[in-house]
PDB file of C-alpha atoms in Angstrom:
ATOM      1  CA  UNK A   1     314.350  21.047 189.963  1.00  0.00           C
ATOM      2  CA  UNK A   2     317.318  21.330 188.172  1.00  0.00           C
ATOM      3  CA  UNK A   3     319.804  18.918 189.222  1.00  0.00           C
ATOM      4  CA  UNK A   4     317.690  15.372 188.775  1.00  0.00           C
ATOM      5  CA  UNK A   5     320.496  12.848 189.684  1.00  0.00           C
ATOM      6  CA  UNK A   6     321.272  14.949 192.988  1.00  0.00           C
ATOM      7  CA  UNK A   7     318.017  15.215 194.195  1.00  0.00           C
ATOM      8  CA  UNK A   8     317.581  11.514 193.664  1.00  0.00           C
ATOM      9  CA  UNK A   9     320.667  11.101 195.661  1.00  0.00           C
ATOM     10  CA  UNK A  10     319.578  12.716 198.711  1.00  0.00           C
ATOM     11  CA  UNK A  11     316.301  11.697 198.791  1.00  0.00           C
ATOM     12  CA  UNK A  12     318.031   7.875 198.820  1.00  0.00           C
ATOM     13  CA  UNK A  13     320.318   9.113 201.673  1.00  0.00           C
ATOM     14  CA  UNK A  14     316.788  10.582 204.168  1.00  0.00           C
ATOM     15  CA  UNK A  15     316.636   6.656 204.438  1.00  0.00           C
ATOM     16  CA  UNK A  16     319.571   5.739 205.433  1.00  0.00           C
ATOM     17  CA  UNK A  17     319.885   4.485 208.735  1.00  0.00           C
ATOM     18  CA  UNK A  18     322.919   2.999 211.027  1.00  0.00           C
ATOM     19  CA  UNK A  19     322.461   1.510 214.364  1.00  0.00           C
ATOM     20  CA  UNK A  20     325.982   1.253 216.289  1.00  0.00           C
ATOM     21  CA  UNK A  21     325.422  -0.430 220.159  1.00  0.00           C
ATOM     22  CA  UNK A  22     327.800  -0.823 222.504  1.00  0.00           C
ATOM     23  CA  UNK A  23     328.337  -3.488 224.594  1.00  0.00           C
ATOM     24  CA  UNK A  24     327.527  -1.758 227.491  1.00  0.00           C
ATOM     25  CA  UNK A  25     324.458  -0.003 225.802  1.00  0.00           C
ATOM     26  CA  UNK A  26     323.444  -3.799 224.880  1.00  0.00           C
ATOM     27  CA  UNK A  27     324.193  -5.037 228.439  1.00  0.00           C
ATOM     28  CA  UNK A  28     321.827  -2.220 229.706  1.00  0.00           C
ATOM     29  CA  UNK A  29     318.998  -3.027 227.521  1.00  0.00           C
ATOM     30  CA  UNK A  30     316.903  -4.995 230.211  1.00  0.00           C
ATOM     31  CA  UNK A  31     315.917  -3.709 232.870  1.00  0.00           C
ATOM     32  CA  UNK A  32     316.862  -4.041 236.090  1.00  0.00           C
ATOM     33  CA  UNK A  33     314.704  -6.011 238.865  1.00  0.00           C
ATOM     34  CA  UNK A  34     313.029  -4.044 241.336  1.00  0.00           C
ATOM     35  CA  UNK A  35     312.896  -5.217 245.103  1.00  0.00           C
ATOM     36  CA  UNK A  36     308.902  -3.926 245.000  1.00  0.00           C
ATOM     37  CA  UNK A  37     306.001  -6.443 244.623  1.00  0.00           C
ATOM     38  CA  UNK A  38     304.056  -6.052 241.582  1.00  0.00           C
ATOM     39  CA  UNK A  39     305.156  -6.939 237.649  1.00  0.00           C
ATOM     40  CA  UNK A  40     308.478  -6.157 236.860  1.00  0.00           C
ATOM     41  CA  UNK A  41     309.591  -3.806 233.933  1.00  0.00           C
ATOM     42  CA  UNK A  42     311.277  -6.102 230.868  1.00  0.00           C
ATOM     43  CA  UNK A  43     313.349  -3.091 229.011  1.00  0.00           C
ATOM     44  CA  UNK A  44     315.078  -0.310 230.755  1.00  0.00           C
ATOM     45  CA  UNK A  45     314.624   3.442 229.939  1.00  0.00           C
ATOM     46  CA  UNK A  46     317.165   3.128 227.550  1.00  0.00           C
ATOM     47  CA  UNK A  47     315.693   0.417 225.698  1.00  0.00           C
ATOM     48  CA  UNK A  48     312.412   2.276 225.760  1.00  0.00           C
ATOM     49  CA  UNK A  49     313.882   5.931 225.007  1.00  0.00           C
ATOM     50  CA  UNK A  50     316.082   4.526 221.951  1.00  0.00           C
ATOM     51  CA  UNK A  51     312.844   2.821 220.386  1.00  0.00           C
ATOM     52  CA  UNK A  52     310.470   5.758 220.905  1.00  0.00           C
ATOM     53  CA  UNK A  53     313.890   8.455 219.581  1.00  0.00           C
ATOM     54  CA  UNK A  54     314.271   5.901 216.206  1.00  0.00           C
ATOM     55  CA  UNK A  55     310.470   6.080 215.745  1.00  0.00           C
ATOM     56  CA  UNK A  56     310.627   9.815 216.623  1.00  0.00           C
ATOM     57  CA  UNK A  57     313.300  10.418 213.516  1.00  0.00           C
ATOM     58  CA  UNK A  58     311.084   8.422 211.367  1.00  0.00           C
ATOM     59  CA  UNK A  59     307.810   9.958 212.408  1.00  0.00           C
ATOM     60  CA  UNK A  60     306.393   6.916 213.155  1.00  0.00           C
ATOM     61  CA  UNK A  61     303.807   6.300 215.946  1.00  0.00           C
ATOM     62  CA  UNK A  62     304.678   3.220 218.502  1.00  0.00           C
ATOM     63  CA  UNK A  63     303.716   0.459 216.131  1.00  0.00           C
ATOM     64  CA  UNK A  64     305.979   1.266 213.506  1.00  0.00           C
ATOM     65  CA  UNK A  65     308.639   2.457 215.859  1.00  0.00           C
ATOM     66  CA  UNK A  66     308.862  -0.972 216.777  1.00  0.00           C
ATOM     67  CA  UNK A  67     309.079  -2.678 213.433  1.00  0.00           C
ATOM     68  CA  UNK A  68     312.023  -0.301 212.414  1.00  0.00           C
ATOM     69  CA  UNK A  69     314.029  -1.691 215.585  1.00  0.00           C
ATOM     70  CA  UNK A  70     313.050  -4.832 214.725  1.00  0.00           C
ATOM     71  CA  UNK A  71     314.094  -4.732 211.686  1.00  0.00           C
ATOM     72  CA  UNK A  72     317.678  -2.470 212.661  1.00  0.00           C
ATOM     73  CA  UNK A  73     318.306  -5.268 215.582  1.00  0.00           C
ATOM     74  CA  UNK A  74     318.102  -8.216 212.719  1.00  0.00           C
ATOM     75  CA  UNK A  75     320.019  -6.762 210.280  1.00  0.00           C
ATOM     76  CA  UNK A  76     323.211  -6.138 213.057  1.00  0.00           C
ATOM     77  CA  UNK A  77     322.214  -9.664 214.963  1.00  0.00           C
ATOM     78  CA  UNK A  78     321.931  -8.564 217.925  1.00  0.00           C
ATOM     79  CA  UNK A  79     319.445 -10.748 219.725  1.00  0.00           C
ATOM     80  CA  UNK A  80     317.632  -8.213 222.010  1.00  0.00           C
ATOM     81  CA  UNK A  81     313.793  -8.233 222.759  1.00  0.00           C
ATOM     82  CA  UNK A  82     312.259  -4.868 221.501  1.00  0.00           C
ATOM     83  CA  UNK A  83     309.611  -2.816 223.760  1.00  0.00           C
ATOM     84  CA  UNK A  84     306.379  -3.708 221.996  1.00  0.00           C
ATOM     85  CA  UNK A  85     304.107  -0.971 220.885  1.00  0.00           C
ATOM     86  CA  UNK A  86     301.554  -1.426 224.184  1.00  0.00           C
ATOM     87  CA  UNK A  87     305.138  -0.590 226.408  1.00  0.00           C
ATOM     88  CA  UNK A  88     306.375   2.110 224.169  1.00  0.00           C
ATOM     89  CA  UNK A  89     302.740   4.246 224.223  1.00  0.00           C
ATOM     90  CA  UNK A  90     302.539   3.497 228.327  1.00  0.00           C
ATOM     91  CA  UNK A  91     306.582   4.620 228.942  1.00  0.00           C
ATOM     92  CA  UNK A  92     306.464   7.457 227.113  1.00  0.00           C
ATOM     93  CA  UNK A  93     304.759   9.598 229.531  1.00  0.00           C
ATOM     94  CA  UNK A  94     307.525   8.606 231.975  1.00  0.00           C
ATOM     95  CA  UNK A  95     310.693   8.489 229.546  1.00  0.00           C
ATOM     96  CA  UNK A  96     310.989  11.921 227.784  1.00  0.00           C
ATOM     97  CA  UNK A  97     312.214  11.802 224.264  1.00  0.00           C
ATOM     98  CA  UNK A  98     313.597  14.938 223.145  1.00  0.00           C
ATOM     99  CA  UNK A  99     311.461  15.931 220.488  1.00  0.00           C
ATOM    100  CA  UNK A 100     312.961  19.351 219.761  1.00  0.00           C
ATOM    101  CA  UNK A 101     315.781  17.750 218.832  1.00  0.00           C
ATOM    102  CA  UNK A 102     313.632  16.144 215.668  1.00  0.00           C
ATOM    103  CA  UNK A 103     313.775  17.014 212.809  1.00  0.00           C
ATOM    104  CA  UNK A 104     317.236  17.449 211.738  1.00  0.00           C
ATOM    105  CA  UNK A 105     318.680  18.652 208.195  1.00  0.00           C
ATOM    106  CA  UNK A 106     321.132  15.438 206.919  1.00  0.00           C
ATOM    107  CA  UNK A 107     322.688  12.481 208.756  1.00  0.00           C
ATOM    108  CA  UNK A 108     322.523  11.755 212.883  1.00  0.00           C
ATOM    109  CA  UNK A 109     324.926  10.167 214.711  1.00  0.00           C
ATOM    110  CA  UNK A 110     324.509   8.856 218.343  1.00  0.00           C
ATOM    111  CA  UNK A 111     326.980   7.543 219.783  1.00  0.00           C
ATOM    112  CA  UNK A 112     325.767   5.671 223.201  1.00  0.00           C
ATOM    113  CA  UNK A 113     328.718   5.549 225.861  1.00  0.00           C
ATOM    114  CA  UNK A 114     328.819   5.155 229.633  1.00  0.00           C
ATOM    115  CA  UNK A 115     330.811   5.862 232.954  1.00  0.00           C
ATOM    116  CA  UNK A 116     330.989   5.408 236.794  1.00  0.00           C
ATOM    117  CA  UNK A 117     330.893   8.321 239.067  1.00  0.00           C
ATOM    118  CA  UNK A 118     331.479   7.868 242.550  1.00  0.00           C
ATOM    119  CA  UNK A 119     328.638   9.895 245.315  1.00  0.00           C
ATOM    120  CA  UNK A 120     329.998  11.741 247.726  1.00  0.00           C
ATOM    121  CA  UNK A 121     327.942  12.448 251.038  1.00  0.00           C
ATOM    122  CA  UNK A 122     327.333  12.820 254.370  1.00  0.00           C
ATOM    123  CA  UNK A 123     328.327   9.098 254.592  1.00  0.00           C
ATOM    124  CA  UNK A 124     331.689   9.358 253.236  1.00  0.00           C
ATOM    125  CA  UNK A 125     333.204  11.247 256.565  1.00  0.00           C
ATOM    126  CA  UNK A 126     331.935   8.063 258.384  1.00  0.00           C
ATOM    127  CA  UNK A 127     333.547   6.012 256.041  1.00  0.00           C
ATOM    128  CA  UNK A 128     337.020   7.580 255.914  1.00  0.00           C
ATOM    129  CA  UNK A 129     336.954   7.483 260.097  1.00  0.00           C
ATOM    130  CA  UNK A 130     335.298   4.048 260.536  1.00  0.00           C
ATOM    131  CA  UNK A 131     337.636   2.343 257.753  1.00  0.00           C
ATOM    132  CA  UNK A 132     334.633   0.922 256.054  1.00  0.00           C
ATOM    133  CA  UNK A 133     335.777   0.164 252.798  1.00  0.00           C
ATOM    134  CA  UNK A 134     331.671  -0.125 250.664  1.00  0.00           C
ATOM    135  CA  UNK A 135     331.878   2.573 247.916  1.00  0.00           C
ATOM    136  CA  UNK A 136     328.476   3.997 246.174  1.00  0.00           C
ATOM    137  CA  UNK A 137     329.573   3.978 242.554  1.00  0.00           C
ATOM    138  CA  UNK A 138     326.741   4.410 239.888  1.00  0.00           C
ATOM    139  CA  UNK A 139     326.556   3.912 236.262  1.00  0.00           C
ATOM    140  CA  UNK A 140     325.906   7.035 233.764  1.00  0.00           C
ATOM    141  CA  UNK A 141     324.610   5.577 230.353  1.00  0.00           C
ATOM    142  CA  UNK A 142     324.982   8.467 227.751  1.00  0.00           C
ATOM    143  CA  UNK A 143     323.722   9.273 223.826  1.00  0.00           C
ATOM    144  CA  UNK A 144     325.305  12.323 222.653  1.00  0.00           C
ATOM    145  CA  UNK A 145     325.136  13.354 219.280  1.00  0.00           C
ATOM    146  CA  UNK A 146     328.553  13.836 218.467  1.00  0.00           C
ATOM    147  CA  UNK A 147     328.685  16.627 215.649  1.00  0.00           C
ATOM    148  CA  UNK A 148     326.961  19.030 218.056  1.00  0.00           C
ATOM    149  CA  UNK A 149     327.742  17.554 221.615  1.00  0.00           C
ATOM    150  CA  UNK A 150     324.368  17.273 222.734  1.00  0.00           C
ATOM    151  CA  UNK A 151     322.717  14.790 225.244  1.00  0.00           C
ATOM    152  CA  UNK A 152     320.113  12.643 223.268  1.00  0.00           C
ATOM    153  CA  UNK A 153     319.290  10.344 226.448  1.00  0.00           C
ATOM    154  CA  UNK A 154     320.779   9.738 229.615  1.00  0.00           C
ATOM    155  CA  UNK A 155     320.114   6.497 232.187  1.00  0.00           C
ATOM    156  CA  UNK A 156     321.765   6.242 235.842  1.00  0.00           C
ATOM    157  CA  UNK A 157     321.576   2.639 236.692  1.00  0.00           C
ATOM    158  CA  UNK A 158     322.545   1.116 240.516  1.00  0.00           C
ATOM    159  CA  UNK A 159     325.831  -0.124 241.517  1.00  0.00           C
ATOM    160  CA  UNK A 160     324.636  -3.432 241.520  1.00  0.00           C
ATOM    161  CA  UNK A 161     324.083  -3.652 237.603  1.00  0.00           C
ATOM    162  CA  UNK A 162     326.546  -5.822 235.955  1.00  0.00           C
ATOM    163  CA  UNK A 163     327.840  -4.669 232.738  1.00  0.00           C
ATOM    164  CA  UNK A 164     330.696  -6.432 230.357  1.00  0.00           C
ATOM    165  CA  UNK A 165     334.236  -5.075 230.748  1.00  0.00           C
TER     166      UNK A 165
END
C-alpha cells in the first residue's frame, strides 16, 4: 500500500449510502388490496424488491437488510413501514432481485421514476365505434441506474392506484 490517506478515503466512501424516493415511489410503497379472500399483502413488490436490492449491495441476509432500511428511512423521515425479515425471505422467491447486477466497482445511483401507458386491444375498436369513453391506463414504476441506463426493478400497478400529482 502506498498511498495510506487514499486508501483510507475510499474505504470511508464503500459505506456511503444515499436513499432518494420519490413521491410516487413513496406513494407506491403499500401494496395494493386484492379483491381475493385470504390475508392481504402489506408492501408492494417495490417495497419488497428495494429492501432485498439495499441488503443485496450490502451483502446482508434479510435481517440485516431490514435494519439498513430502517435505519436509511429514519435518517430521511420518511414514515414508511419496512418489509420485516419473515416477508423479505418468503417474497423473494416471487420478486427477482437482480443479483448480477451486484457487486459494482464505486458509487450506485438509482433513480426510481414512473409513467402511464395506455393498452391498446381488441377492446379499443369497440370503444372508438360505441363512444365509450373508460380508458385502461396503467402505471410503470421504474429504477434505472442512471450512469449505465439499466433497469434495476420495474412494478406495473392497476389503473385504480392513486398516486400524488
Amino acid at each position: 500500500m502506498r498511498n495510506r490517506a487514499e486508501h483510507d478515503r475510499g474505504l470511508v466512501r464503500r459505506g456511503d449510502n444515499r436513499l432518494w424516493l420519490s413521491d410516487e415511489a413513496i406513494a407506491s410503497w403499500r401494496a395494493e388490496g386484492r379483491k381475493t379472500p385470504g390475508g392481504q399483502p402489506r408492501f408492494s413488490n417495490l417495497a419488497v424488491e428495494t429492501t432485498l436490492m439495499l441488503g443485496a449491495l450490502c451483502r446482508f441476509p434479510p435481517r440485516q437488510a431490514e435494519g439498513i432500511v430502517r435505519s436509511l428511512m429514519a435518517l430521511i423521515k420518511v414514515e414508511l413501514a419496512v418489509p420485516d425479515h419473515t416477508t423479505l425471505a418468503r417474497r423473494r422467491r416471487i420478486v427477482a432481485v437482480h443479483k448480477w447486477l451486484w457487486p459494482r466497482k464505486g458509487s450506485v445511483d438509482i433513480v426510481i421514476d414512473s409513467t402511464g401507458l395506455k393498452f391498446f386491444g381488441a377492446g379499443e375498436w369497440a370503444r372508438k365505434k360505441h363512444g365509450e369513453t373508460h380508458r385502461s391506463w396503467h402505471k410503470l414504476h421504474l429504477s434505472v441506474d442512471p450512469a449505465s441506463n439499466e433497469i434495476i426493478a420495474h412494478e406495473l400497478t392497476e389503473t385504480a392506484r392513486r398516486t400524488p400529482r
